[in-house]
CSV table of C-alpha atoms in Angstrom, one decimal:
chain,number,residue,atom,x,y,z
A,1,MET,CA,-34.4,17.9,8.6
A,2,SER,CA,-30.9,17.7,9.1
A,3,THR,CA,-29.7,15.0,11.4
A,4,THR,CA,-27.5,17.6,13.3
A,5,GLU,CA,-27.4,21.2,13.8
A,6,ARG,CA,-26.0,21.7,10.5
A,7,PRO,CA,-25.6,18.8,7.8
A,8,ARG,CA,-22.9,16.4,8.4
A,9,ILE,CA,-20.9,15.0,5.4
A,10,LEU,CA,-19.8,11.7,6.1
A,11,VAL,CA,-16.4,10.5,4.5
A,12,VAL,CA,-15.7,6.8,5.2
A,13,GLY,CA,-11.9,6.2,4.4
A,14,GLY,CA,-9.2,8.5,4.8
A,15,GLY,CA,-6.9,7.4,1.7
A,16,TYR,CA,-6.0,9.1,-1.4
A,17,VAL,CA,-9.9,9.6,-2.3
A,18,GLY,CA,-11.2,10.4,1.1
A,19,LEU,CA,-8.2,13.0,1.8
A,20,TYR,CA,-8.6,14.9,-1.5
A,21,ALA,CA,-12.4,14.7,-1.4
A,22,ALA,CA,-12.6,16.2,1.8
A,23,ARG,CA,-10.0,19.1,1.3
A,24,ARG,CA,-12.1,19.7,-1.8
A,25,ILE,CA,-15.3,20.0,-0.1
A,26,LEU,CA,-13.8,22.2,3.0
A,27,LYS,CA,-12.2,24.2,0.3
A,28,LYS,CA,-15.7,25.0,-1.6
A,29,MET,CA,-17.8,25.0,1.6
A,30,ARG,CA,-19.1,28.2,2.9
A,31,TYR,CA,-18.5,28.7,6.7
A,32,ALA,CA,-20.3,26.5,8.8
A,33,GLU,CA,-22.2,25.3,5.8
A,34,ALA,CA,-21.7,21.5,7.0
A,35,THR,CA,-19.7,19.4,9.4
A,36,VAL,CA,-17.2,17.1,7.4
A,37,THR,CA,-16.4,14.1,9.3
A,38,VAL,CA,-13.6,11.6,8.2
A,39,VAL,CA,-13.6,8.1,9.6
A,40,ASP,CA,-10.5,5.7,9.3
A,41,PRO,CA,-8.8,3.3,11.6
A,42,ARG,CA,-5.5,4.7,10.8
A,43,SER,CA,-4.9,8.6,11.5
A,44,TYR,CA,-2.8,9.2,8.2
A,45,MET,CA,-3.1,8.5,4.5
A,46,THR,CA,-0.6,6.4,2.7
A,47,TYR,CA,1.0,7.3,-0.5
A,48,GLN,CA,1.2,3.7,-1.8
A,49,PRO,CA,3.4,4.4,-4.9
A,50,PHE,CA,6.3,4.8,-2.7
A,51,LEU,CA,6.2,1.8,-0.6
A,52,PRO,CA,8.5,0.0,-2.8
A,53,GLU,CA,10.8,2.8,-2.4
A,54,ALA,CA,10.1,2.8,1.3
A,55,ALA,CA,10.7,-0.9,1.6
A,56,ALA,CA,14.5,-0.1,0.1
A,57,GLY,CA,15.2,2.5,2.2
A,58,SER,CA,15.3,5.3,-0.7
A,59,ILE,CA,12.5,7.3,1.2
A,60,SER,CA,12.0,7.5,4.8
A,61,PRO,CA,8.6,5.8,5.9
A,62,ARG,CA,7.7,8.8,8.0
A,63,HIS,CA,7.6,10.8,4.4
A,64,VAL,CA,5.2,8.2,2.5
A,65,VAL,CA,2.3,8.8,4.9
A,66,VAL,CA,0.2,12.1,5.4
A,67,PRO,CA,-1.3,12.8,8.9
A,68,LEU,CA,-5.0,13.6,8.5
A,69,ARG,CA,-5.7,16.0,11.5
A,70,ARG,CA,-3.0,18.2,10.2
A,71,VAL,CA,-4.1,18.5,6.6
A,72,LEU,CA,-7.8,18.6,7.5
A,73,PRO,CA,-7.7,20.9,10.5
A,74,LYS,CA,-11.5,22.0,10.0
A,75,ALA,CA,-12.6,18.3,9.5
A,76,GLU,CA,-13.8,16.1,12.3
A,77,VAL,CA,-11.2,13.2,12.1
A,78,LEU,CA,-12.4,10.0,13.7
A,79,THR,CA,-10.0,7.1,14.6
A,80,GLY,CA,-12.1,4.0,14.0
A,81,ARG,CA,-14.0,1.7,11.4
A,82,VAL,CA,-17.5,2.1,9.8
A,83,THR,CA,-18.8,-1.4,10.4
A,84,THR,CA,-22.4,-0.9,9.0
A,85,ILE,CA,-24.6,1.7,7.5
A,86,ASP,CA,-28.3,2.2,7.7
A,87,GLN,CA,-29.4,3.8,4.7
A,88,ASP,CA,-33.0,4.2,5.7
A,89,ARG,CA,-32.4,5.9,8.9
A,90,LYS,CA,-29.0,7.6,7.5
A,91,VAL,CA,-26.7,6.4,10.4
A,92,ALA,CA,-23.5,4.8,10.7
A,93,SER,CA,-22.3,2.5,13.1
A,94,ILE,CA,-18.5,3.4,14.3
A,95,THR,CA,-16.3,1.1,16.3
A,96,PRO,CA,-13.6,3.3,17.7
A,97,ILE,CA,-9.9,2.0,18.3
A,98,VAL,CA,-11.0,1.7,22.1
A,99,GLY,CA,-14.4,2.1,23.7
A,100,GLU,CA,-17.8,1.0,22.7
A,101,ALA,CA,-19.2,1.3,19.3
A,102,TYR,CA,-21.9,4.0,18.7
A,103,GLU,CA,-24.0,5.6,15.9
A,104,LEU,CA,-23.4,8.5,13.9
A,105,PRO,CA,-26.0,10.4,11.8
A,106,PHE,CA,-25.2,11.8,8.6
A,107,ASP,CA,-26.6,13.5,5.7
A,108,TYR,CA,-24.3,13.0,2.8
A,109,LEU,CA,-22.0,9.8,2.6
A,110,VAL,CA,-18.8,9.4,0.6
A,111,VAL,CA,-17.6,5.9,0.5
A,112,ALA,CA,-13.8,5.9,-0.1
A,113,LEU,CA,-12.5,2.8,1.8
A,114,GLY,CA,-10.3,1.6,-0.9
A,115,ALA,CA,-9.1,-1.9,-1.6
A,116,VAL,CA,-7.5,-4.8,0.5
A,117,SER,CA,-5.2,-7.3,-1.0
A,118,ARG,CA,-6.8,-10.0,-3.0
A,119,THR,CA,-5.8,-13.4,-1.7
A,120,PHE,CA,-6.7,-16.8,-2.2
A,121,PRO,CA,-7.4,-20.0,0.1
A,122,ILE,CA,-3.8,-21.2,-0.5
A,123,PRO,CA,-2.2,-23.3,2.4
A,124,GLY,CA,0.3,-21.5,4.5
A,125,LEU,CA,-0.3,-18.1,2.8
A,126,ALA,CA,-1.8,-16.5,5.8
A,127,GLU,CA,0.9,-17.5,8.2
A,128,ASN,CA,3.8,-16.7,6.0
A,129,GLY,CA,2.8,-13.9,3.5
A,130,ILE,CA,3.8,-10.3,3.7
A,131,GLY,CA,1.6,-7.7,1.9
A,132,MET,CA,2.4,-4.4,0.5
A,133,LYS,CA,-0.6,-2.1,0.9
A,134,GLY,CA,0.8,-0.5,3.9
A,135,VAL,CA,3.6,1.5,5.2
A,136,GLU,CA,3.9,-1.0,8.1
A,137,GLU,CA,4.3,-3.7,5.8
A,138,ALA,CA,7.1,-1.9,3.8
A,139,ILE,CA,9.1,-1.3,6.9
A,140,GLY,CA,8.7,-5.0,8.2
A,141,LEU,CA,9.6,-6.2,4.6
A,142,ARG,CA,12.8,-4.1,4.7
A,143,ASN,CA,13.8,-5.3,8.1
A,144,HIS,CA,12.9,-8.7,7.3
A,145,VAL,CA,15.0,-9.1,4.3
A,146,LEU,CA,18.0,-7.6,6.1
A,147,GLU,CA,17.4,-9.8,9.0
A,148,GLN,CA,17.8,-12.8,6.6
A,149,LEU,CA,21.1,-11.6,5.3
A,150,ASP,CA,22.3,-11.2,8.9
A,151,LYS,CA,20.9,-14.8,9.6
A,152,ALA,CA,22.7,-16.3,6.3
A,153,ASP,CA,26.1,-14.5,7.2
A,154,SER,CA,26.1,-15.9,10.7
A,155,THR,CA,25.8,-19.5,10.0
A,156,ALA,CA,27.4,-22.3,8.0
A,157,ASP,CA,24.4,-24.3,7.8
A,158,GLU,CA,23.7,-24.6,4.1
A,159,ASP,CA,19.9,-25.2,4.5
A,160,VAL,CA,19.5,-22.4,6.7
A,161,ARG,CA,21.5,-19.9,4.3
A,162,ARG,CA,19.6,-21.0,1.4
A,163,LYS,CA,16.1,-20.6,2.9
A,164,ALA,CA,17.3,-17.1,4.3
A,165,LEU,CA,18.5,-16.0,0.8
A,166,THR,CA,15.7,-17.2,-1.2
A,167,PHE,CA,13.0,-14.7,-1.8
A,168,VAL,CA,9.7,-15.3,-3.6
A,169,PHE,CA,7.4,-12.5,-4.8
A,170,VAL,CA,4.0,-13.6,-6.0
A,171,GLY,CA,2.4,-10.8,-8.4
A,172,GLY,CA,3.8,-9.4,-11.5
A,173,GLY,CA,2.0,-5.9,-11.6
A,174,PHE,CA,2.9,-2.6,-10.6
A,175,ALA,CA,3.2,-3.7,-7.0
A,176,GLY,CA,5.1,-6.8,-7.7
A,177,ALA,CA,7.5,-5.6,-10.1
A,178,GLU,CA,8.3,-2.5,-8.4
A,179,THR,CA,8.9,-4.1,-5.1
A,180,ILE,CA,11.2,-7.0,-6.1
A,181,GLY,CA,13.1,-4.6,-8.3
A,182,GLU,CA,13.6,-2.3,-5.3
A,183,VAL,CA,14.4,-4.9,-2.8
A,184,GLU,CA,16.8,-6.6,-5.0
A,185,ASP,CA,18.6,-3.4,-5.5
A,186,MET,CA,18.9,-2.9,-1.5
A,187,ALA,CA,19.9,-6.6,-1.1
A,188,ARG,CA,22.7,-6.1,-3.8
A,189,ASP,CA,24.0,-3.2,-2.1
A,190,ALA,CA,23.7,-4.6,1.5
A,191,ALA,CA,25.7,-7.4,0.3
A,192,LYS,CA,28.8,-5.5,-0.2
A,193,TYR,CA,29.1,-5.4,3.8
A,194,TYR,CA,28.8,-8.9,4.6
A,195,THR,CA,31.5,-11.2,4.4
A,196,ASN,CA,29.9,-14.4,3.9
A,197,VAL,CA,27.1,-13.1,1.9
A,198,LYS,CA,27.2,-12.3,-1.9
A,199,ARG,CA,24.5,-11.4,-4.6
A,200,GLU,CA,25.1,-14.8,-6.3
A,201,ASP,CA,24.0,-16.7,-3.1
A,202,MET,CA,20.7,-15.1,-3.2
A,203,ARG,CA,17.6,-16.2,-5.3
A,204,PHE,CA,14.9,-13.8,-6.2
A,205,VAL,CA,11.8,-15.4,-7.7
A,206,LEU,CA,8.9,-13.6,-9.6
A,207,VAL,CA,5.6,-15.5,-10.0
A,208,ASP,CA,2.6,-14.6,-11.8
A,209,ALA,CA,-0.5,-16.2,-13.3
A,210,ALA,CA,-0.5,-14.0,-16.2
A,211,ASP,CA,1.9,-14.3,-19.3
A,212,LYS,CA,3.5,-11.0,-19.0
A,213,ILE,CA,4.4,-8.6,-16.2
A,214,LEU,CA,3.6,-4.8,-16.0
A,215,PRO,CA,0.5,-5.0,-17.9
A,216,GLU,CA,-0.2,-1.2,-17.3
A,217,VAL,CA,2.6,0.0,-19.6
A,218,GLY,CA,2.0,-2.0,-22.5
A,219,PRO,CA,3.4,-5.4,-24.0
A,220,GLU,CA,6.5,-3.7,-25.4
A,221,LEU,CA,7.6,-2.1,-22.2
A,222,GLY,CA,6.6,-5.1,-20.2
A,223,LYS,CA,8.8,-7.4,-22.0
A,224,TRP,CA,11.7,-5.1,-21.6
A,225,GLY,CA,10.7,-4.9,-17.8
A,226,LEU,CA,10.9,-8.7,-17.8
A,227,GLU,CA,14.0,-8.8,-19.7
A,228,HIS,CA,15.6,-6.4,-17.5
A,229,LEU,CA,14.6,-8.1,-14.1
A,230,GLN,CA,16.1,-11.5,-15.7
A,231,LYS,CA,19.4,-9.9,-16.6
A,232,ARG,CA,19.6,-8.9,-13.0
A,233,GLY,CA,19.4,-12.7,-12.0
A,234,ILE,CA,15.7,-12.9,-11.0
A,235,GLU,CA,13.8,-15.7,-12.0
A,236,VAL,CA,10.4,-14.9,-13.4
A,237,TYR,CA,7.8,-17.6,-13.9
A,238,LEU,CA,4.7,-16.6,-15.7
A,239,SER,CA,1.6,-18.4,-16.3
A,240,THR,CA,1.4,-20.1,-13.3
A,241,SER,CA,0.6,-19.7,-9.6
A,242,MET,CA,1.4,-20.8,-6.1
A,243,GLU,CA,-0.1,-23.8,-4.6
A,244,SER,CA,1.0,-23.8,-1.3
A,245,CYS,CA,3.8,-22.3,1.1
A,246,VAL,CA,3.3,-24.4,4.3
A,247,GLY,CA,6.4,-23.7,6.8
A,248,GLY,CA,8.1,-21.7,4.0
A,249,HIS,CA,8.0,-24.6,1.5
A,250,VAL,CA,6.8,-22.8,-1.5
A,251,VAL,CA,5.3,-25.0,-4.5
A,252,LEU,CA,4.5,-23.6,-8.1
A,253,LYS,CA,2.1,-25.2,-9.9
A,254,ASN,CA,4.6,-25.7,-12.8
A,255,GLY,CA,6.3,-28.0,-10.6
A,256,LEU,CA,8.9,-25.9,-9.1
A,257,GLU,CA,9.7,-26.0,-5.1
A,258,VAL,CA,11.6,-23.9,-3.0
A,259,ASP,CA,12.0,-23.2,0.6
A,260,SER,CA,12.0,-19.6,1.6
A,261,ASN,CA,11.7,-17.4,4.8
A,262,THR,CA,10.3,-14.5,2.4
A,263,LEU,CA,7.0,-14.4,0.6
A,264,VAL,CA,5.9,-11.0,-0.4
A,265,TRP,CA,2.3,-11.2,-1.9
A,266,THR,CA,1.2,-8.5,-4.4
A,267,ALA,CA,-1.4,-10.6,-6.7
A,268,GLY,CA,-3.7,-7.7,-6.9
A,269,VAL,CA,-6.5,-6.3,-4.9
A,270,LYS,CA,-10.2,-6.4,-4.3
A,271,PRO,CA,-12.9,-3.7,-2.9
A,272,ASN,CA,-13.0,-3.8,0.8
A,273,PRO,CA,-15.4,-6.8,1.9
A,274,VAL,CA,-17.2,-4.2,4.4
A,275,LEU,CA,-19.0,-2.6,1.5
A,276,ALA,CA,-21.6,-5.6,1.7
A,277,ARG,CA,-22.8,-4.2,4.9
A,278,TYR,CA,-23.4,-0.8,3.8
A,279,GLY,CA,-26.5,-1.2,2.0
A,280,LEU,CA,-25.4,0.0,-1.4
A,281,PRO,CA,-25.7,-1.5,-5.1
A,282,LEU,CA,-22.6,-3.4,-5.6
A,283,GLY,CA,-21.0,-4.6,-9.0
A,284,PRO,CA,-20.0,-8.0,-10.0
A,285,ARG,CA,-16.5,-7.9,-8.4
A,286,GLY,CA,-17.8,-6.3,-5.3
A,287,HIS,CA,-17.3,-2.6,-6.1
A,288,VAL,CA,-19.8,0.3,-5.4
A,289,ASP,CA,-21.9,0.8,-8.5
A,290,THR,CA,-21.4,4.5,-9.3
A,291,ALA,CA,-23.2,6.7,-12.1
A,292,ALA,CA,-20.5,8.9,-14.0
A,293,THR,CA,-21.4,11.7,-11.6
A,294,LEU,CA,-19.6,9.3,-9.0
A,295,GLN,CA,-23.1,9.3,-7.3
A,296,VAL,CA,-24.1,5.8,-6.4
A,297,GLN,CA,-26.8,4.3,-8.4
A,298,GLY,CA,-30.1,5.2,-7.3
A,299,THR,CA,-29.2,7.6,-4.6
A,300,ASP,CA,-28.8,11.2,-4.4
A,301,TYR,CA,-26.9,11.8,-1.2
A,302,VAL,CA,-24.2,9.2,-1.8
A,303,TRP,CA,-20.9,9.5,-3.6
A,304,ALA,CA,-18.2,6.8,-4.2
A,305,ALA,CA,-14.9,7.0,-6.2
A,306,GLY,CA,-11.2,5.1,-6.3
A,307,ASP,CA,-10.5,1.6,-5.6
A,308,ASN,CA,-13.7,0.7,-4.0
A,309,ALA,CA,-16.1,2.1,-6.6
A,310,GLN,CA,-16.9,0.9,-10.2
A,311,VAL,CA,-17.0,4.2,-12.1
A,312,PRO,CA,-17.8,4.5,-16.0
A,313,ASP,CA,-14.7,5.4,-18.2
A,314,LEU,CA,-16.3,7.8,-20.4
A,315,ALA,CA,-13.1,8.5,-22.1
A,316,ALA,CA,-12.2,4.7,-22.8
A,317,GLY,CA,-15.9,3.8,-24.2
A,318,GLU,CA,-19.1,2.5,-23.4
A,319,GLY,CA,-18.8,-0.5,-21.1
A,320,LYS,CA,-15.5,0.4,-19.7
A,321,TRP,CA,-14.4,0.9,-16.4
A,322,CYS,CA,-11.6,3.4,-14.6
A,323,PRO,CA,-8.7,1.3,-13.5
A,324,PRO,CA,-7.8,1.5,-9.9
A,325,ASN,CA,-4.9,3.8,-9.9
A,326,ALA,CA,-3.9,6.9,-8.2
A,327,GLN,CA,-4.1,8.8,-11.6
A,328,HIS,CA,-7.9,8.5,-11.4
A,329,ALA,CA,-8.3,8.7,-7.8
A,330,LEU,CA,-6.9,12.3,-7.6
A,331,ARG,CA,-9.2,13.7,-10.2
A,332,GLN,CA,-12.2,11.7,-9.3
A,333,ALA,CA,-11.7,12.9,-5.7
A,334,LYS,CA,-12.1,16.7,-6.8
A,335,VAL,CA,-15.0,16.0,-9.0
A,336,LEU,CA,-16.7,14.3,-6.0
A,337,GLY,CA,-16.1,16.9,-3.7
A,338,ASP,CA,-17.5,19.6,-6.3
A,339,ASN,CA,-20.5,17.2,-6.7
A,340,VAL,CA,-21.0,16.9,-3.0
A,341,ILE,CA,-21.3,20.8,-2.6
A,342,SER,CA,-23.5,20.8,-5.7
A,343,GLY,CA,-25.7,18.1,-4.1
A,344,MET,CA,-26.1,20.2,-1.1
A,345,ARG,CA,-26.9,23.3,-2.8
A,346,GLY,CA,-29.3,21.6,-5.5
A,347,PHE,CA,-27.1,22.3,-8.3
A,348,PRO,CA,-26.5,19.6,-11.2
A,349,GLN,CA,-23.9,17.0,-11.0
A,350,GLN,CA,-21.0,16.9,-13.3
A,351,THR,CA,-19.6,13.9,-14.9
A,352,TYR,CA,-16.2,12.5,-14.6
A,353,LYS,CA,-14.1,11.6,-17.4
A,354,HIS,CA,-10.4,11.6,-18.0
A,355,ALA,CA,-8.1,10.2,-20.8
A,356,ASN,CA,-5.3,8.3,-19.7
A,357,LYS,CA,-1.9,10.1,-19.4
A,358,GLY,CA,0.1,7.0,-19.1
A,359,ALA,CA,1.9,4.9,-16.6
A,360,VAL,CA,5.3,5.1,-14.9
A,361,ALA,CA,7.2,2.0,-12.8
A,362,GLY,CA,10.5,2.1,-11.1
A,363,LEU,CA,12.5,-0.9,-11.1
A,364,GLY,CA,15.2,0.2,-8.6
A,365,LEU,CA,17.9,3.0,-8.6
A,366,HIS,CA,18.2,4.5,-12.0
A,367,LYS,CA,15.9,1.7,-13.7
A,368,GLY,CA,12.1,2.0,-14.8
A,369,VAL,CA,9.8,2.1,-17.6
A,370,ALA,CA,7.3,4.7,-18.6
A,371,MET,CA,4.7,5.3,-21.3
A,372,VAL,CA,3.4,8.9,-21.7
A,373,VAL,CA,0.6,9.8,-23.5
A,374,ILE,CA,0.6,13.0,-25.2
A,375,GLY,CA,-2.6,13.8,-27.4
A,376,LYS,CA,-3.2,10.5,-29.4
A,377,THR,CA,0.5,9.7,-29.3
A,378,LYS,CA,2.0,7.3,-26.9
A,379,ILE,CA,5.9,7.6,-26.1
A,380,LYS,CA,7.6,4.7,-24.5
A,381,ILE,CA,10.6,5.5,-22.5
A,382,LYS,CA,12.8,2.8,-20.5
A,383,GLY,CA,15.7,2.9,-18.4
A,384,ARG,CA,17.3,6.1,-16.5
A,385,LEU,CA,14.8,8.6,-18.4
A,386,ALA,CA,11.9,6.4,-17.5
A,387,TRP,CA,13.2,6.4,-13.7
A,388,TYR,CA,13.4,10.4,-13.9
A,389,PHE,CA,9.8,10.4,-15.1
A,390,HIS,CA,8.7,7.9,-12.5
A,391,ARG,CA,10.0,9.9,-9.8
A,392,GLY,CA,9.2,13.5,-11.2
A,393,TYR,CA,5.5,12.2,-11.7
A,394,HIS,CA,4.9,10.9,-8.0
A,395,GLY,CA,7.2,13.5,-6.4
A,396,MET,CA,4.5,16.1,-7.6
A,397,ALA,CA,1.5,13.6,-7.1
A,398,VAL,CA,2.4,13.0,-3.4
A,399,PRO,CA,-0.2,15.2,-1.3
A,400,THR,CA,0.9,18.5,0.4
A,401,TRP,CA,4.1,20.6,-0.3
A,402,ASN,CA,5.6,19.4,3.1
A,403,ARG,CA,5.8,15.7,1.8
A,404,LYS,CA,6.9,17.0,-1.5
A,405,ILE,CA,9.8,18.8,0.1
A,406,ARG,CA,10.8,15.9,2.4
A,407,VAL,CA,10.6,13.3,-0.1
A,408,LEU,CA,12.9,15.6,-2.6
A,409,ALA,CA,15.1,15.8,0.4
A,410,ASP,CA,15.3,12.1,0.7
A,411,TRP,CA,16.3,11.6,-2.8
A,412,THR,CA,18.8,14.3,-2.8
A,413,LEU,CA,20.7,13.1,-0.1
A,414,GLY,CA,20.4,9.6,-1.6
A,415,MET,CA,22.6,11.1,-4.5
A,416,PHE,CA,25.6,11.7,-2.3
A,417,LEU,CA,25.3,9.3,0.8
A,418,LYS,CA,25.2,5.6,0.6
A,419,ARG,CA,22.1,3.6,1.3
A,420,GLU,CA,21.3,2.8,4.8
A,421,VAL,CA,21.5,-1.0,5.3
A,422,VAL,CA,20.5,-1.3,9.0
A,423,SER,CA,17.9,-3.7,9.9
A,424,LEU,CA,15.5,-2.3,13.0
A,425,GLY,CA,13.9,-5.5,13.3
A,426,ALA,CA,13.9,-4.9,17.2
A,427,MET,CA,11.2,-2.3,16.5
A,428,GLU,CA,8.6,-4.9,16.3
A,429,ASN,CA,9.1,-5.5,19.8
A,430,PRO,CA,10.5,-2.7,21.4
A,431,ARG,CA,9.9,-3.7,25.0
A,432,GLU,CA,11.4,-7.2,25.0
A,433,GLU,CA,15.0,-6.1,26.4
A,434,PHE,CA,13.6,-3.8,28.8
A,435,TYR,CA,11.1,-6.9,29.8
A,436,GLU,CA,14.1,-9.2,30.3
A,437,ALA,CA,16.1,-6.6,32.5
A,438,ALA,CA,13.1,-5.7,34.5
A,439,ARG,CA,11.4,-8.9,35.0
A,440,PRO,CA,12.0,-10.7,38.6
A,441,VAL,CA,14.6,-13.1,38.8
A,442,GLU,CA,13.3,-16.5,39.8
A,443,ALA,CA,15.6,-18.0,42.8
A,444,PRO,CA,17.2,-21.3,41.8
A,445,ALA,CA,15.6,-24.5,42.9
A,446,ALA,CA,17.0,-25.8,46.3
A,447,LYS,CA,19.3,-29.0,45.9
A,448,ALA,CA,18.3,-32.3,47.0
A,449,ALA,CA,20.2,-33.8,49.9
A,450,PRO,CA,22.4,-36.7,49.0
A,451,ALA,CA,20.7,-40.3,50.2
A,452,ASP,CA,23.4,-41.1,52.8
A,453,GLU,CA,22.7,-37.7,54.4
A,454,LYS,CA,19.0,-38.6,54.4
A,455,ALA,CA,19.6,-41.7,56.1
A,456,LYS,CA,22.0,-40.1,58.9
A,457,ALA,CA,19.1,-37.7,59.4
A,458,SER,CA,16.5,-40.5,59.8
C-alpha cells in the first residue's frame, strides 16, 4: 500500500546527483505516476568545479548555482534537512529552515547528500579556516583577499602588512591547486591598482600531506603543475601538514611558522556525517554501500550515488570504487534515475559502468593541465591548450543551457574587459551602515559641578 495517494520518491540532497536524478525521473515518469520530492537546505545546486573561478572573479557567483525550483518545476522542492530516516516505517524526519520538524512518508528513496569538508582537530582551524565547498565561501574568499590588499595598502606597520599579504592554502588536490592558482592570478592583477602593494610583497603558501599535487591528472602533469606554481612565486610544501593555526599563527609539521590572516582549507572531503542516522549500510569510510546498480545493499527501494556513495567501479576492475568527481556523478545520476523508474515498474536494474575520460584543471587565466583518455590512449596537455580543454569541458557540463550561456558570456566579456578587483565585504553585514544611522543617539552625560560651586550651594 502506498504511503500517499500516489508513490513518493524522496530525493535527499539537491546537488549534482540529486538534481540530475530528479530531472531524469521526471522525464521518464508517466503523468501523475509518482510524486518527486527533493529536500535540501539550499534552494539551489552549486556547480563546484567553477568555485575557484568564482573566487577569482572570472565567473559571476550567480551563474555558478542552479535554482532547483526553476529546473524542477514538476517536483516538490522542500528547503530543509532530512535529519533521520526510519527504514521500517519508510518515514523521513524533515527539519525546515523555519518551523517545527515533521515526518514525511516515502515509497522510494534516493540518497544524494554529497560530501562535506574533511577536517581534523587542529587548534585554530574552526576559527580561522575558509572552506571551498559552497558559493558563499568562494564569494567570501574573494572579498577577504581583496580586503587584505586594502588593509596592507593603508598601513605602514610591517607586521600588519606581512600578515595581511600572506595566504596559506592547505590541500593540493583539484580544489586546492585550482583555488590558489586562480586567487594568485587575481591578486597579481589587483596589485597593479595599489600604490603600496606589489606582487613581490605577497606570500602564497600551498601545503599538502602527500608527496605530490594534482594526483588526478597523473604524476607527469602533477609535476608540471607543481613547477608552474613555483615559477609564479608560490611556495609549495609537500609531505607535511599543519599542526596549528591559533590566532592566524600557522605552524607546519616541517617547522615552518608564518602569520597569516588567510587560511584556505581544501584537504579533501568526507561523506556527510548525517548518513549514520539513516539506517543504511555504510562502508569503512562512511559512504553508503551500494551495488553496481546503485541500489543500496540489502534494499530494493533505496538508491545512492555521488560523493556519499561507495559505488563499484566496474571499468577499473574488482575491488575498485568510483572516485568522487563530477564525471561519475553526472552519469551515475542518469542510471540511478532510470533504475528508480524500473524499480517502480518491476523491471530489472541496469548496472553502472563508465571508463574514465580523463581530468582537467585550471590554474588561472590561460594556464592549466589536462589528461584526456581516448580509447586506451592518454593524451597529456598543459598550458593554454589545457586551459581551453578545462573551460570547454566544464562549460558543457554545467547544468542547463541558461547557465551555459551565462558562463560563456562571462568568459567572453573577460576577453575584452579587465577583471573586476572590487571587494564587497560589506555584503556580509549589509545593515551595519543603516543601523548606525538609524539607532537612537545617546544623550551626553551631565557634567559634574565643580567642588567650589557645590560648597556654595550647601
